[in-house]
Amino acid sequence: MSSVAQPGRMLAWWQLLRAANVFTAASNVLAGFLIVQRSFEPAEALAALVASSACLYLAGMVLNDFFDAEIDSVERPERPIPSGRIPRGVAGLVGWSLLAIGVLLALAISYQQANIAPGLIGVLLAIAVVQYDGGLKKTRFGPYAMGWCRVLNVLLGASVAIDLSHRVVPFAYAVMIGAYTVGLTYVARSEMVGNFARSLHIRNVVTRLLQGFIVIDAIAATLAAGWIAGLAVLCLLIPTLIIARWAAMT
């Protein structure tokens, strides 16, 4: 019995985390980093920034369902929390822990590099995630709040640059990604409107748009650091597509 329950529990966590989506957060950070550095160096800082972004993004996914547990019990009862596969309290503990780890990683980079930007942006991103999940997503400002999260995520990658405040390109790219996110979020909002067939179609469209982050970031990486860097970013599509086959991105 336990051998049967274990894969089901694991799948529930993958679904709660929306694990395939995390690679789109990583690609944002990689693009931001490559735009300012033109290479994957310093590699340690890059790895820490990607890890920070991943933790903050996964925290956002978990806390989204944590705050929406009551609504999901009506609209999406198959989700891990309302279906009872993951207790809401446990999900909350994991979500807040991931958020804290993400912020601590960003602060550690700031300390290591004597650069306030990574820590500041990491804290701002954590605040933005909680504000979105905690209520803004239900308002007309929701799409813009989500766009702001993506803007900060790109800038988290670019924050390794000491002179970031004097760079135009990373800010322009971050705003472009933010605008793309706003449009995607408006499309995603219509997922629950209409019949099942229409909702399923919109869900598929949103999934493709989410995967589009990686393609856009790969193009940016290519322009900034060459085709090998672009190909490396594009390779993030592989785990995204594989995981999305059994754990939906929306």
GROMACS .gro file of C-alpha atoms in nm:
model
  250
    1MET     CA    1   0.000   0.000   0.000
    2SER     CA    2   0.280   0.241   0.090
    3SER     CA    3   0.459   0.163  -0.239
    4VAL     CA    4   0.146   0.270  -0.427
    5ALA     CA    5   0.088   0.579  -0.215
    6GLN     CA    6   0.447   0.704  -0.250
    7PRO     CA    7   0.435   0.780  -0.627
    8GLY     CA    8   0.095   0.943  -0.577
    9ARG     CA    9   0.232   1.165  -0.301
   10MET     CA   10   0.531   1.258  -0.515
   11LEU     CA   11   0.307   1.348  -0.808
   12ALA     CA   12   0.095   1.562  -0.578
   13TRP     CA   13   0.403   1.763  -0.481
   14TRP     CA   14   0.510   1.803  -0.843
   15GLN     CA   15   0.160   1.930  -0.922
   16LEU     CA   16   0.158   2.167  -0.624
   17LEU     CA   17   0.498   2.306  -0.716
   18ARG     CA   18   0.406   2.322  -1.086
   19ALA     CA   19   0.761   2.198  -1.127
   20ALA     CA   20   0.786   2.248  -1.503
   21ASN     CA   21   0.735   2.622  -1.459
   22VAL     CA   22   1.049   2.672  -1.253
   23PHE     CA   23   1.267   2.643  -1.563
   24THR     CA   24   1.098   2.952  -1.705
   25ALA     CA   25   1.210   3.143  -1.395
   26ALA     CA   26   1.563   3.008  -1.439
   27SER     CA   27   1.570   3.119  -1.804
   28ASN     CA   28   1.469   3.473  -1.700
   29VAL     CA   29   1.762   3.487  -1.459
   30LEU     CA   30   2.003   3.344  -1.715
   31ALA     CA   31   1.895   3.601  -1.974
   32GLY     CA   32   1.933   3.888  -1.729
   33PHE     CA   33   2.275   3.761  -1.621
   34LEU     CA   34   2.402   3.711  -1.976
   35ILE     CA   35   2.282   4.054  -2.086
   36VAL     CA   36   2.509   4.222  -1.833
   37GLN     CA   37   2.796   3.971  -1.814
   38ARG     CA   38   2.813   3.840  -2.174
   39SER     CA   39   2.922   3.503  -2.031
   40PHE     CA   40   2.834   3.250  -1.759
   41GLU     CA   41   3.095   3.396  -1.524
   42PRO     CA   42   3.111   3.426  -1.228
   43ALA     CA   43   2.954   3.080  -1.226
   44GLU     CA   44   2.908   3.062  -0.848
   45ALA     CA   45   2.708   3.383  -0.841
   46LEU     CA   46   2.500   3.266  -1.137
   47ALA     CA   47   2.421   2.933  -0.969
   48ALA     CA   48   2.317   3.110  -0.649
   49LEU     CA   49   2.096   3.356  -0.840
   50VAL     CA   50   1.925   3.072  -1.028
   51ALA     CA   51   1.874   2.883  -0.701
   52SER     CA   52   1.731   3.194  -0.533
   53SER     CA   53   1.492   3.254  -0.822
   54ALA     CA   54   1.385   2.888  -0.824
   55CYS     CA   55   1.310   2.891  -0.452
   56LEU     CA   56   1.113   3.215  -0.476
   57TYR     CA   57   0.918   3.091  -0.779
   58LEU     CA   58   0.835   2.755  -0.622
   59ALA     CA   59   0.735   2.936  -0.304
   60GLY     CA   60   0.495   3.143  -0.513
   61MET     CA   61   0.341   2.830  -0.665
   62VAL     CA   62   0.289   2.664  -0.327
   63LEU     CA   63   0.159   2.976  -0.153
   64ASN     CA   64  -0.077   3.037  -0.444
   65ASP     CA   65  -0.256   2.712  -0.366
   66PHE     CA   66  -0.217   2.769   0.010
   67PHE     CA   67  -0.412   3.096  -0.011
   68ASP     CA   68  -0.657   2.956  -0.270
   69ALA     CA   69  -0.742   2.634  -0.089
   70GLU     CA   70  -1.103   2.735  -0.023
   71ILE     CA   71  -1.167   2.857  -0.378
   72ASP     CA   72  -0.994   2.555  -0.529
   73SER     CA   73  -1.218   2.323  -0.327
   74VAL     CA   74  -1.500   2.449  -0.550
   75GLU     CA   75  -1.333   2.542  -0.879
   76ARG     CA   76  -1.040   2.295  -0.890
   77PRO     CA   77  -1.108   2.018  -0.637
   78GLU     CA   78  -0.852   1.794  -0.808
   79ARG     CA   79  -0.564   2.017  -0.691
   80PRO     CA   80  -0.335   1.861  -0.425
   81ILE     CA   81  -0.461   2.061  -0.123
   82PRO     CA   82  -0.842   2.044  -0.169
   83SER     CA   83  -0.816   1.679  -0.276
   84GLY     CA   84  -0.649   1.603   0.057
   85ARG     CA   85  -0.328   1.464  -0.092
   86ILE     CA   86  -0.122   1.741   0.074
   87PRO     CA   87  -0.234   1.903   0.403
   88ARG     CA   88  -0.273   2.280   0.376
   89GLY     CA   89  -0.054   2.336   0.682
   90VAL     CA   90   0.231   2.133   0.536
   91ALA     CA   91   0.202   2.322   0.207
   92GLY     CA   92   0.218   2.652   0.395
   93LEU     CA   93   0.529   2.544   0.584
   94VAL     CA   94   0.703   2.441   0.262
   95GLY     CA   95   0.598   2.760   0.082
   96TRP     CA   96   0.721   2.998   0.352
   97SER     CA   97   1.043   2.797   0.393
   98LEU     CA   98   1.119   2.818   0.021
   99LEU     CA   99   1.053   3.192   0.030
  100ALA     CA  100   1.297   3.237   0.318
  101ILE     CA  101   1.566   3.027   0.149
  102GLY     CA  102   1.529   3.228  -0.173
  103VAL     CA  103   1.574   3.557   0.011
  104LEU     CA  104   1.871   3.424   0.213
  105LEU     CA  105   2.046   3.311  -0.105
  106ALA     CA  106   2.002   3.655  -0.260
  107LEU     CA  107   2.132   3.822   0.057
  108ALA     CA  108   2.431   3.585   0.061
  109ILE     CA  109   2.525   3.694  -0.291
  110SER     CA  110   2.502   4.058  -0.183
  111TYR     CA  111   2.732   3.988   0.111
  112GLN     CA  112   2.980   3.789  -0.099
  113GLN     CA  113   3.003   4.050  -0.373
  114ALA     CA  114   2.960   4.360  -0.155
  115ASN     CA  115   2.674   4.453  -0.386
  116ILE     CA  116   2.335   4.552  -0.242
  117ALA     CA  117   2.141   4.480  -0.562
  118PRO     CA  118   2.092   4.099  -0.539
  119GLY     CA  119   1.966   4.112  -0.181
  120LEU     CA  120   1.745   4.414  -0.240
  121ILE     CA  121   1.587   4.266  -0.553
  122GLY     CA  122   1.547   3.928  -0.382
  123VAL     CA  123   1.359   4.089  -0.093
  124LEU     CA  124   1.142   4.294  -0.330
  125LEU     CA  125   1.063   3.983  -0.532
  126ALA     CA  126   0.963   3.789  -0.219
  127ILE     CA  127   0.734   4.075  -0.113
  128ALA     CA  128   0.582   4.088  -0.463
  129VAL     CA  129   0.517   3.713  -0.459
  130VAL     CA  130   0.336   3.728  -0.125
  131GLN     CA  131   0.134   4.035  -0.229
  132TYR     CA  132   0.023   3.865  -0.549
  133ASP     CA  133  -0.066   3.532  -0.389
  134GLY     CA  134  -0.219   3.695  -0.085
  135GLY     CA  135  -0.478   3.902  -0.265
  136LEU     CA  136  -0.365   4.114  -0.560
  137LYS     CA  137  -0.425   3.829  -0.806
  138LYS     CA  138  -0.799   3.859  -0.740
  139THR     CA  139  -0.804   4.229  -0.829
  140ARG     CA  140  -0.770   4.419  -1.156
  141PHE     CA  141  -0.407   4.480  -1.061
  142GLY     CA  142  -0.332   4.108  -1.062
  143PRO     CA  143  -0.180   4.083  -1.412
  144TYR     CA  144   0.042   4.384  -1.344
  145ALA     CA  145   0.152   4.240  -1.010
  146MET     CA  146   0.249   3.919  -1.186
  147GLY     CA  147   0.431   4.120  -1.452
  148TRP     CA  148   0.622   4.302  -1.177
  149CYS     CA  149   0.734   3.967  -1.036
  150ARG     CA  150   0.883   3.872  -1.372
  151VAL     CA  151   1.050   4.213  -1.410
  152LEU     CA  152   1.220   4.161  -1.075
  153ASN     CA  153   1.316   3.806  -1.167
  154VAL     CA  154   1.503   3.922  -1.478
  155LEU     CA  155   1.669   4.199  -1.277
  156LEU     CA  156   1.771   3.942  -1.014
  157GLY     CA  157   1.982   3.779  -1.283
  158ALA     CA  158   2.122   4.116  -1.391
  159SER     CA  159   2.188   4.226  -1.032
  160VAL     CA  160   2.540   4.085  -1.043
  161ALA     CA  161   2.643   4.395  -1.240
  162ILE     CA  162   2.786   4.659  -1.006
  163ASP     CA  163   2.671   4.937  -1.240
  164LEU     CA  164   2.323   4.793  -1.299
  165SER     CA  165   2.151   5.126  -1.234
  166HIS     CA  166   2.338   5.272  -1.532
  167ARG     CA  167   2.247   4.990  -1.774
  168VAL     CA  168   1.951   5.048  -2.006
  169VAL     CA  169   1.930   4.711  -2.182
  170PRO     CA  170   1.859   4.485  -1.880
  171PHE     CA  171   1.584   4.719  -1.761
  172ALA     CA  172   1.433   4.739  -2.110
  173TYR     CA  173   1.440   4.361  -2.142
  174ALA     CA  174   1.290   4.314  -1.796
  175VAL     CA  175   1.003   4.549  -1.886
  176MET     CA  176   0.945   4.357  -2.210
  177ILE     CA  177   0.923   4.029  -2.017
  178GLY     CA  178   0.690   4.199  -1.771
  179ALA     CA  179   0.460   4.314  -2.051
  180TYR     CA  180   0.456   3.961  -2.197
  181THR     CA  181   0.362   3.832  -1.852
  182VAL     CA  182   0.075   4.079  -1.817
  183GLY     CA  183  -0.072   3.957  -2.146
  184LEU     CA  184  -0.023   3.593  -2.048
  185THR     CA  185  -0.194   3.651  -1.713
  186TYR     CA  186  -0.496   3.810  -1.880
  187VAL     CA  187  -0.527   3.502  -2.101
  188ALA     CA  188  -0.489   3.271  -1.800
  189ARG     CA  189  -0.766   3.456  -1.614
  190SER     CA  190  -1.017   3.349  -1.878
  191GLU     CA  191  -0.938   2.982  -1.813
  192MET     CA  192  -1.228   2.944  -1.571
  193VAL     CA  193  -1.478   3.122  -1.795
  194GLY     CA  194  -1.695   2.916  -2.029
  195ASN     CA  195  -1.735   2.545  -2.089
  196PHE     CA  196  -1.479   2.273  -2.029
  197ALA     CA  197  -1.360   2.255  -2.390
  198ARG     CA  198  -1.290   2.629  -2.399
  199SER     CA  199  -1.113   2.617  -2.063
  200LEU     CA  200  -0.899   2.325  -2.179
  201HIS     CA  201  -0.805   2.515  -2.497
  202ILE     CA  202  -0.707   2.825  -2.298
  203ARG     CA  203  -0.506   2.611  -2.056
  204ASN     CA  204  -0.310   2.472  -2.352
  205VAL     CA  205  -0.251   2.824  -2.485
  206VAL     CA  206  -0.127   2.941  -2.144
  207THR     CA  207   0.107   2.643  -2.124
  208ARG     CA  208   0.262   2.733  -2.460
  209LEU     CA  209   0.294   3.097  -2.356
  210LEU     CA  210   0.470   2.992  -2.036
  211GLN     CA  211   0.711   2.780  -2.235
  212GLY     CA  212   0.759   3.083  -2.460
  213PHE     CA  213   0.957   3.251  -2.181
  214ILE     CA  214   1.240   3.008  -2.245
  215VAL     CA  215   1.240   3.073  -2.620
  216ILE     CA  216   1.242   3.451  -2.570
  217ASP     CA  217   1.517   3.427  -2.309
  218ALA     CA  218   1.721   3.202  -2.541
  219ILE     CA  219   1.699   3.467  -2.814
  220ALA     CA  220   1.813   3.734  -2.568
  221ALA     CA  221   2.098   3.511  -2.452
  222THR     CA  222   2.207   3.453  -2.812
  223LEU     CA  223   2.215   3.826  -2.886
  224ALA     CA  224   2.404   3.898  -2.564
  225ALA     CA  225   2.654   3.612  -2.546
  226GLY     CA  226   2.642   3.406  -2.865
  227TRP     CA  227   2.464   3.101  -2.998
  228ILE     CA  228   2.614   2.856  -2.747
  229ALA     CA  229   2.470   3.058  -2.458
  230GLY     CA  230   2.137   3.078  -2.639
  231LEU     CA  231   2.134   2.703  -2.699
  232ALA     CA  232   2.214   2.639  -2.332
  233VAL     CA  233   1.912   2.846  -2.227
  234LEU     CA  234   1.692   2.682  -2.490
  235CYS     CA  235   1.783   2.340  -2.349
  236LEU     CA  236   1.570   2.428  -2.046
  237LEU     CA  237   1.273   2.346  -2.269
  238ILE     CA  238   1.362   1.978  -2.246
  239PRO     CA  239   1.288   1.924  -1.875
  240THR     CA  240   0.998   2.170  -1.901
  241LEU     CA  241   0.826   1.968  -2.174
  242ILE     CA  242   0.898   1.635  -2.005
  243ILE     CA  243   0.763   1.735  -1.663
  244ALA     CA  244   0.464   1.920  -1.816
  245ARG     CA  245   0.342   1.593  -1.964
  246TRP     CA  246   0.246   1.458  -1.620
  247ALA     CA  247   0.229   1.771  -1.403
  248ALA     CA  248   0.036   2.059  -1.559
  249MET     CA  249   0.195   2.404  -1.577
  250THR     CA  250  -0.134   2.583  -1.496
   0.00000   0.00000   0.00000
